[in-house]
Each structure stands twice: as structure tokens, then as C-alpha cells.
Short mmCIF file of C-alpha atoms in Angstrom, two decimals:
data_model
loop_
_atom_site.label_atom_id
_atom_site.label_comp_id
_atom_site.label_asym_id
_atom_site.label_seq_id
_atom_site.Cartn_x
_atom_site.Cartn_y
_atom_site.Cartn_z
CA MET A 861 56.33 102.18 -8.51
CA ARG A 862 58.25 98.92 -7.63
CA TRP A 863 56.92 96.36 -5.39
CA ARG A 864 59.58 95.57 -2.58
CA PRO A 865 58.89 92.41 -0.36
CA THR A 866 58.26 92.83 3.07
CA ILE A 867 60.84 90.79 5.47
CA PRO A 868 59.31 89.28 8.60
CA VAL A 869 60.39 90.18 11.87
CA SER A 870 60.51 87.86 14.53
CA ARG A 871 58.25 88.82 17.91
CA SER A 872 61.52 88.44 20.15
CA ARG A 873 63.56 90.82 18.07
CA HIS A 874 60.52 93.29 17.55
CA VAL A 875 60.16 93.34 21.36
CA SER A 876 63.97 93.68 22.01
CA THR A 877 64.17 96.68 18.95
CA VAL A 878 61.11 98.62 20.00
CA PHE A 879 61.67 98.47 24.31
CA PRO A 880 65.20 98.24 24.93
CA ALA A 881 65.03 100.11 28.18
CA THR A 882 62.76 97.84 29.68
CA ARG A 883 64.92 94.70 29.51
CA ALA A 884 67.46 97.07 31.06
CA GLY A 885 65.83 98.17 33.70
CA SER A 886 64.86 94.80 34.68
CA LYS A 887 68.65 94.07 34.85
CA THR A 888 69.41 96.99 36.78
CA GLY A 889 66.37 96.27 39.15
CA SER A 890 67.55 92.20 39.95
CA ALA A 891 71.47 93.70 40.48
CA ARG A 892 70.05 96.20 43.01
CA GLY A 893 67.80 93.49 44.57
CA ARG A 894 70.80 91.32 44.74
CA ALA A 895 73.35 93.90 46.32
CA VAL A 896 70.31 94.80 49.00
CA LYS A 897 69.76 91.31 49.82
CA PHE A 898 73.74 90.82 49.85
CA THR A 899 74.04 93.95 52.45
CA GLN A 900 71.05 92.54 54.67
CA THR A 901 72.95 89.00 54.54
CA LYS A 902 76.16 90.94 55.71
CA ARG A 903 74.63 93.11 58.34
CA GLY A 904 73.09 89.83 59.85
CA SER A 905 76.48 87.80 59.94
CA ASN A 906 77.96 91.34 61.36
CA THR A 907 75.55 90.88 64.17
CA LEU A 908 75.87 87.50 64.92
CA ALA A 909 79.50 87.64 65.13
CA ALA A 910 79.03 90.44 67.64
CA LEU A 911 76.99 88.66 69.99
CA ALA A 912 79.35 85.91 69.29
CA LEU A 913 82.17 87.95 70.71
CA LEU A 914 79.89 89.61 73.35
CA ALA A 915 78.63 86.32 74.54
CA VAL A 916 81.91 85.27 76.73
CA PRO A 917 82.36 88.46 78.34
CA PHE A 918 78.67 88.63 79.35
CA ALA A 919 78.61 85.12 80.95
CA VAL A 920 81.69 86.28 83.05
CA TYR A 921 80.19 89.52 83.99
CA ALA A 922 76.84 87.49 84.66
CA ALA A 923 78.70 85.22 86.73
CA PHE A 924 80.84 87.21 88.63
CA MET A 925 78.71 90.33 88.99
CA LEU A 926 75.11 89.89 88.36
CA TYR A 927 74.37 86.41 90.17
CA PRO A 928 76.29 87.29 93.48
CA LEU A 929 74.26 90.70 93.53
CA ILE A 930 71.02 88.66 93.04
CA ARG A 931 72.13 85.91 95.55
CA VAL A 932 72.73 88.87 98.29
CA CYS A 933 69.14 90.52 97.39
CA GLN A 934 68.10 87.13 98.30
CA LEU A 935 70.10 86.12 101.49
CA SER A 936 69.10 89.80 102.78
CA LEU A 937 65.15 88.27 103.00
CA TYR A 938 66.21 85.47 105.25
CA GLU A 939 67.69 84.81 108.55
CA TRP A 940 70.97 82.35 108.40
CA ASP A 941 73.84 81.71 110.05
CA GLY A 942 75.89 80.71 106.97
CA LEU A 943 75.56 76.57 108.06
CA GLY A 944 71.61 75.66 108.98
CA TYR A 945 68.72 76.20 107.57
CA SER A 946 67.40 79.83 106.85
CA THR A 947 64.16 81.37 107.70
CA PHE A 948 62.20 83.58 105.50
CA VAL A 949 62.02 86.97 107.58
CA GLY A 950 61.13 89.51 104.84
CA PHE A 951 62.45 93.04 105.44
CA SER A 952 62.98 92.50 108.84
CA ASN A 953 66.92 92.74 108.28
CA TYR A 954 66.53 95.98 106.37
CA ALA A 955 64.78 97.61 109.46
CA LYS A 956 67.55 96.34 111.70
CA THR A 957 70.06 98.01 109.34
CA PHE A 958 68.30 101.33 109.60
CA SER A 959 67.45 100.93 113.75
CA ASP A 960 70.71 99.17 115.11
CA PRO A 961 73.05 101.93 116.50
CA ARG A 962 76.23 99.92 115.85
CA LEU A 963 75.51 100.00 111.92
CA LEU A 964 73.86 103.53 112.09
CA ALA A 965 77.13 104.49 113.67
CA ALA A 966 79.00 102.55 110.76
CA PHE A 967 77.60 104.55 108.41
CA TRP A 968 78.22 107.65 110.13
CA HIS A 969 81.79 106.69 110.30
CA ALA A 970 81.80 106.46 106.17
CA LEU A 971 80.50 109.69 106.15
CA VAL A 972 83.31 111.17 108.17
CA LEU A 973 85.83 108.99 105.90
CA ILE A 974 84.42 110.70 102.93
CA VAL A 975 85.77 114.03 104.15
CA PHE A 976 89.08 112.64 104.57
CA TYR A 977 89.13 110.72 101.46
CA ALA A 978 87.46 113.10 99.31
CA VAL A 979 86.87 116.64 100.61
CA ILE A 980 90.56 117.19 102.18
CA PRO A 981 92.80 115.85 99.26
CA LEU A 982 90.62 117.74 96.70
CA CYS A 983 91.32 121.08 98.66
CA VAL A 984 94.89 120.40 99.23
CA GLY A 985 95.37 118.75 95.76
CA LEU A 986 93.89 121.94 94.01
CA VAL A 987 96.24 124.18 95.52
CA LEU A 988 99.25 121.66 95.04
CA ALA A 989 98.47 121.19 91.55
CA SER A 990 97.88 124.64 90.61
CA LEU A 991 101.47 125.54 92.19
CA LEU A 992 103.51 122.66 90.52
CA THR A 993 101.55 123.38 87.55
CA ARG A 994 101.83 127.35 87.16
CA SER A 995 105.53 127.37 88.52
CA ARG A 996 107.11 124.84 85.81
CA VAL A 997 108.61 123.08 88.76
CA ARG A 998 111.89 120.55 87.34
CA ALA A 999 111.67 116.89 87.53
CA LEU A 1000 107.74 117.06 87.43
CA GLY A 1001 107.45 113.69 86.27
CA PHE A 1002 109.35 112.55 89.36
CA PHE A 1003 107.29 114.28 91.41
CA ARG A 1004 104.26 113.11 89.90
CA THR A 1005 105.39 109.40 90.42
CA VAL A 1006 106.26 109.71 93.93
CA VAL A 1007 102.79 111.80 94.85
CA PHE A 1008 100.93 108.72 93.04
CA LEU A 1009 103.32 106.06 94.42
CA PRO A 1010 100.66 105.04 97.25
CA GLN A 1011 98.14 104.34 95.01
CA VAL A 1012 99.98 101.27 93.47
CA ILE A 1013 101.08 100.01 96.81
CA ALA A 1014 98.51 97.37 98.53
CA MET A 1015 96.73 98.99 100.98
CA VAL A 1016 97.40 96.37 103.37
CA VAL A 1017 100.93 96.80 103.35
CA LEU A 1018 100.38 100.78 103.69
CA ALA A 1019 98.00 99.92 106.73
CA ILE A 1020 100.59 97.77 108.45
CA ALA A 1021 103.55 100.66 108.03
CA TRP A 1022 100.78 103.14 109.52
CA ARG A 1023 100.08 101.00 112.32
CA GLY A 1024 103.71 101.02 113.21
CA ILE A 1025 103.68 104.84 112.74
CA TYR A 1026 100.95 105.61 115.18
CA ALA A 1027 102.21 103.08 117.67
CA PRO A 1028 102.77 103.94 121.55
CA ASP A 1029 106.40 103.86 120.65
CA GLY A 1030 106.15 105.03 117.26
CA PRO A 1031 107.70 107.96 115.20
CA ILE A 1032 104.91 110.21 115.97
CA ASN A 1033 104.83 109.87 119.54
CA GLY A 1034 108.72 109.83 119.59
CA LEU A 1035 108.62 113.25 117.82
CA LEU A 1036 106.34 114.61 120.43
CA ARG A 1037 108.37 113.87 123.22
CA ALA A 1038 111.53 115.23 121.49
CA ILE A 1039 110.04 118.53 121.21
CA GLY A 1040 108.43 118.49 124.57
CA LEU A 1041 104.87 117.71 123.42
CA GLY A 1042 105.33 114.13 125.53
CA SER A 1043 101.62 114.96 127.05
CA TRP A 1044 99.91 114.58 123.72
CA ALA A 1045 101.61 111.03 123.04
CA ARG A 1046 98.78 108.29 122.95
CA ALA A 1047 97.87 105.36 121.56
CA TRP A 1048 96.53 106.91 118.34
CA LEU A 1049 94.37 103.77 117.04
CA GLY A 1050 93.43 102.76 120.60
CA ASP A 1051 91.69 106.11 121.52
CA PHE A 1052 88.31 106.63 121.11
CA THR A 1053 88.49 110.30 120.19
CA PHE A 1054 91.66 110.32 117.60
CA ALA A 1055 90.94 106.39 115.92
CA LEU A 1056 88.74 107.36 113.32
CA PRO A 1057 90.61 110.80 112.62
CA ALA A 1058 93.87 108.50 112.18
CA VAL A 1059 92.49 106.07 110.08
CA GLY A 1060 91.03 109.15 108.10
CA LEU A 1061 94.59 110.99 107.64
CA ILE A 1062 95.96 107.79 106.08
CA GLY A 1063 93.16 107.62 103.22
CA SER A 1064 94.01 111.70 102.87
CA TRP A 1065 97.35 110.31 102.45
CA VAL A 1066 96.61 107.97 100.02
CA SER A 1067 94.03 110.03 97.93
CA LEU A 1068 95.92 112.98 97.82
CA GLY A 1069 98.53 111.78 95.14
CA LEU A 1070 95.38 110.27 92.82
CA VAL A 1071 93.83 113.55 93.19
CA THR A 1072 96.91 115.80 92.44
CA VAL A 1073 97.71 113.78 89.07
CA LEU A 1074 94.24 113.80 87.99
CA LEU A 1075 94.08 117.97 88.53
CA MET A 1076 97.42 118.10 87.12
CA SER A 1077 96.30 116.71 83.95
CA GLY A 1078 93.65 119.01 83.28
CA MET A 1079 95.34 122.15 84.45
CA ALA A 1080 98.02 121.35 81.69
CA THR A 1081 95.42 121.88 79.15
CA ILE A 1082 94.52 125.74 80.07
CA PRO A 1083 95.75 128.06 77.65
CA ARG A 1084 98.40 130.23 79.18
CA ASP A 1085 96.88 133.34 77.47
CA LEU A 1086 93.84 133.30 79.75
CA TYR A 1087 96.03 133.56 83.01
CA GLU A 1088 97.96 136.50 81.16
CA ALA A 1089 94.66 138.32 80.01
CA ALA A 1090 93.32 138.10 83.75
CA MET A 1091 96.87 139.86 84.74
CA LEU A 1092 96.24 142.67 82.39
CA ASP A 1093 92.87 143.09 83.54
CA GLY A 1094 94.57 143.28 87.43
CA ALA A 1095 93.47 139.65 88.81
CA GLY A 1096 95.67 138.42 91.10
CA ARG A 1097 96.82 134.77 91.74
CA VAL A 1098 93.79 133.82 94.13
CA ARG A 1099 91.16 135.38 91.76
CA GLN A 1100 92.91 133.65 88.71
CA PHE A 1101 92.64 130.24 90.94
CA PHE A 1102 88.99 130.82 91.78
CA ALA A 1103 88.14 132.22 88.08
CA ILE A 1104 90.03 130.26 85.67
CA THR A 1105 91.86 127.29 87.37
CA VAL A 1106 88.79 125.93 89.24
CA PRO A 1107 86.29 126.15 86.36
CA SER A 1108 88.51 124.46 83.68
CA VAL A 1109 89.00 121.61 85.72
CA ARG A 1110 85.53 120.82 86.69
CA ALA A 1111 85.34 117.73 85.02
CA GLU A 1112 88.71 116.45 86.88
CA ILE A 1113 87.03 117.60 89.94
CA ILE A 1114 83.94 115.64 89.32
CA VAL A 1115 86.26 112.16 88.46
CA SER A 1116 88.22 112.76 91.74
CA LEU A 1117 85.25 113.02 93.88
CA THR A 1118 83.78 110.11 92.49
CA LEU A 1119 86.60 107.88 92.83
CA THR A 1120 87.41 109.14 96.38
CA ILE A 1121 84.02 108.90 97.50
CA VAL A 1122 83.34 105.51 96.56
CA ALA A 1123 86.88 104.59 97.93
CA ALA A 1124 85.63 105.93 101.51
CA LEU A 1125 82.24 104.14 101.60
CA LYS A 1126 84.30 100.80 100.39
CA THR A 1127 86.95 101.16 103.24
CA PHE A 1128 87.91 97.65 104.67
CA ASP A 1129 91.30 96.40 104.81
CA LEU A 1130 92.76 99.70 106.13
CA VAL A 1131 90.03 99.60 109.04
CA TYR A 1132 90.50 95.63 109.57
CA VAL A 1133 94.33 95.96 109.54
CA THR A 1134 94.69 99.03 111.51
CA THR A 1135 91.95 98.81 114.37
CA SER A 1136 89.58 95.85 113.76
CA GLY A 1137 86.73 98.49 113.95
CA GLY A 1138 88.15 99.39 117.30
CA PRO A 1139 88.03 100.60 120.13
CA GLY A 1140 84.48 99.01 120.68
CA SER A 1141 83.00 100.36 117.41
CA ALA A 1142 84.76 103.75 116.97
CA THR A 1143 86.10 103.01 113.66
CA THR A 1144 83.54 100.55 112.43
CA VAL A 1145 82.30 101.39 108.70
CA PRO A 1146 79.72 99.47 106.48
CA SER A 1147 82.45 97.07 104.69
CA TYR A 1148 83.70 96.31 107.95
CA GLU A 1149 80.04 95.59 109.29
CA VAL A 1150 79.18 93.27 106.30
CA TYR A 1151 82.28 91.45 107.10
CA TYR A 1152 81.63 91.13 110.91
CA GLN A 1153 78.06 90.51 110.91
CA ALA A 1154 78.43 87.65 108.18
CA PHE A 1155 81.80 85.80 109.55
CA ARG A 1156 82.01 86.72 113.11
CA ILE A 1157 78.82 86.44 114.62
CA GLY A 1158 77.01 84.37 111.85
CA GLU A 1159 74.36 87.12 110.75
CA VAL A 1160 74.72 86.51 107.09
CA GLY A 1161 71.36 88.08 106.26
CA THR A 1162 71.54 91.28 108.20
CA ALA A 1163 75.31 91.20 106.50
CA SER A 1164 73.21 90.96 102.99
CA SER A 1165 71.00 93.46 103.60
CA LEU A 1166 73.77 96.18 104.78
CA ALA A 1167 75.64 95.10 101.41
CA VAL A 1168 72.34 95.84 99.50
CA VAL A 1169 71.95 99.28 101.27
CA LEU A 1170 75.56 100.25 100.74
CA THR A 1171 75.41 99.17 97.04
CA LEU A 1172 72.48 101.49 96.52
CA VAL A 1173 74.04 104.31 98.28
CA ILE A 1174 77.10 104.15 96.40
CA PHE A 1175 74.93 104.01 93.26
CA LEU A 1176 73.15 106.86 93.98
CA ILE A 1177 76.29 109.08 94.64
CA ASN A 1178 77.99 107.99 91.66
CA LEU A 1179 74.48 108.87 89.49
CA ALA A 1180 74.42 112.44 91.56
CA LEU A 1181 77.99 113.01 90.51
CA ASN A 1182 77.72 111.96 86.98
CA LEU A 1183 74.38 114.07 86.46
CA VAL A 1184 76.24 117.26 88.10
CA GLY A 1185 79.23 116.67 85.83
CA GLU A 1186 76.78 116.22 82.53
CA ARG A 1187 74.69 119.37 83.63
CA GLU A 1188 77.79 121.34 83.86
#
């Protein structure tokens, strides 16, 4: 048996030979840690960039929306004429808002305008949009433009035009006299009975185009197979309308009601130009009363409380319509 010399092996080489996976695992773990740290750093930088981009829009929103709203809520607790010193009166202005007959009448008139701005255009728009969509009228795009045109014209311009139409010597009275109904001619905007409906009809005419276009866009997506199947089952046009058309455009109906009801509650320029709330207070509405109380008689506190109440009413109606839409 021959003797063989033993070659010494260094400790470092021995460790690397016996445990090669340990060093590789440590390298993988450190690389993974660096990747996680890089990802966290990148997310943090993205968050800071997003906050920086949102800072300017939020500042604009706070300056032109949040601050005025907070300021109005503050002014609603004071008695102030807009010039002199203010006196803290608590909720007295709100009590006046709910007890003053003129202010209560303004809210009642707003409810009447909701019928003209929202209910009538929706009923007429459903029928009109259904007829136009299913009959495939030629030049449908041109008709949509004509119907929608009142929405793109300034309300002040429309109000001036309709004030001339309703004038005692205007086209409406001229037509009534021409067909032998001269006894019906009257100063429509100066009549205590007909002034508010006359203003409301202008709102109906303006809202009809918006509602019709929205409903037509929804009806255009209804499959025609549904109507053909209903016809095979013996359903007539009226039943098809209520069983297929109306349920299929429920989302468009909610949007239309939201836009038109808010427009009715916010009506100011139409009333201001046509009647200025008259005759007497026959056509006054909450938005006009805010202007009248603040700038005509110097009751800034009352005007502010009225504005807060109107804002809450609009918010609650909008919330209710959104909840109904989501539930459906």
C-alpha cells in the first residue's frame, strides 16, 4: 500500500465546494430585496407625481367651489345688508325661509316648472324618439341638430325672443285674432294665471331637444330582434313601446330627469329676462329669490340660507335619482 500525500484545501474553497447553493441563495435573496425596494420607491414616486398633478385642479375646485359654499353657509347665520356690520342671528334666516309666504311660493313655482322642464319633455320625447328611431327617417342627423339647437343658444337670447312672441302684439296674439279667437289674446307674461305656464312652456321647448337626443341614442342600441319577436307574439306598437322600448332606455330616462330637474330648480336667467318674477310674485323661483333678496332688498343672510336650502334640495334629488338608477 503506497502512501499518498494529502493536499490541504483552504477553508473558503471548502465552503464554496460543499455549500454552493447557500451563496447562490443569498445572491437571489439580495436581488429580490433590491427589486422590492425599487418597486416601492417607484410606487412612492408615482404617488407623489399623482398628488402633484391633482394639486392644481383641487386648488381651483377649492377656490371656486368649496370656499364659496363654506362662505355662504357662514353668511346664512348672520343678518347683513352687504355693506355694513353683520349680526349673528343663528338659524333665524332658515326659519324665515320656511315661513315667508313669498319664499315658499318660490319653491312651489319650482315644482311647477319641474313638470314643464322634466315631465312634459320626457313624455313627448319618448314618443318622438321612438317614432323617429323605428321609422328610419331620412336626414335623421339634421333633425337631431335642429331639435338640439335650443341647448346651444344662450338662454338670455331665447328669453328675449320668447318675450317678443308672448308680447301683446306678438305672433301668438296675432294668430289668435286671425282665426277668430281674439278674446283669448292677452299679455301672457303679465297675466297672473298664465305667466308661470308661459315661462314653463319655454323650458319645455328647450328641454325637449336634449331629452329626445338622449333617448334616441339609447333606442338606437335596442336589438330589432326584440320587436320582431314581440310582433310574432301578437304585441302591437303600444305594447312594444311599454314592454320593450321604455325598459330598455331606463338609464337614459334617469339621466334626462336628472339634467332637466336640476335645470328647473336652477332657473334664473329665463325668469329674470321674461318676467323678473312678476307679475307680483307669480313667477318667482328660488334662484331668482336669491338674487332678489341679496341685491334688491339687501337681505344677504336670507339669500344665503335660501341658497343653502336650494343646494340641499338639488343634492337630495340628484342622490335619489342616482339610487333609483343603480337599483334598476
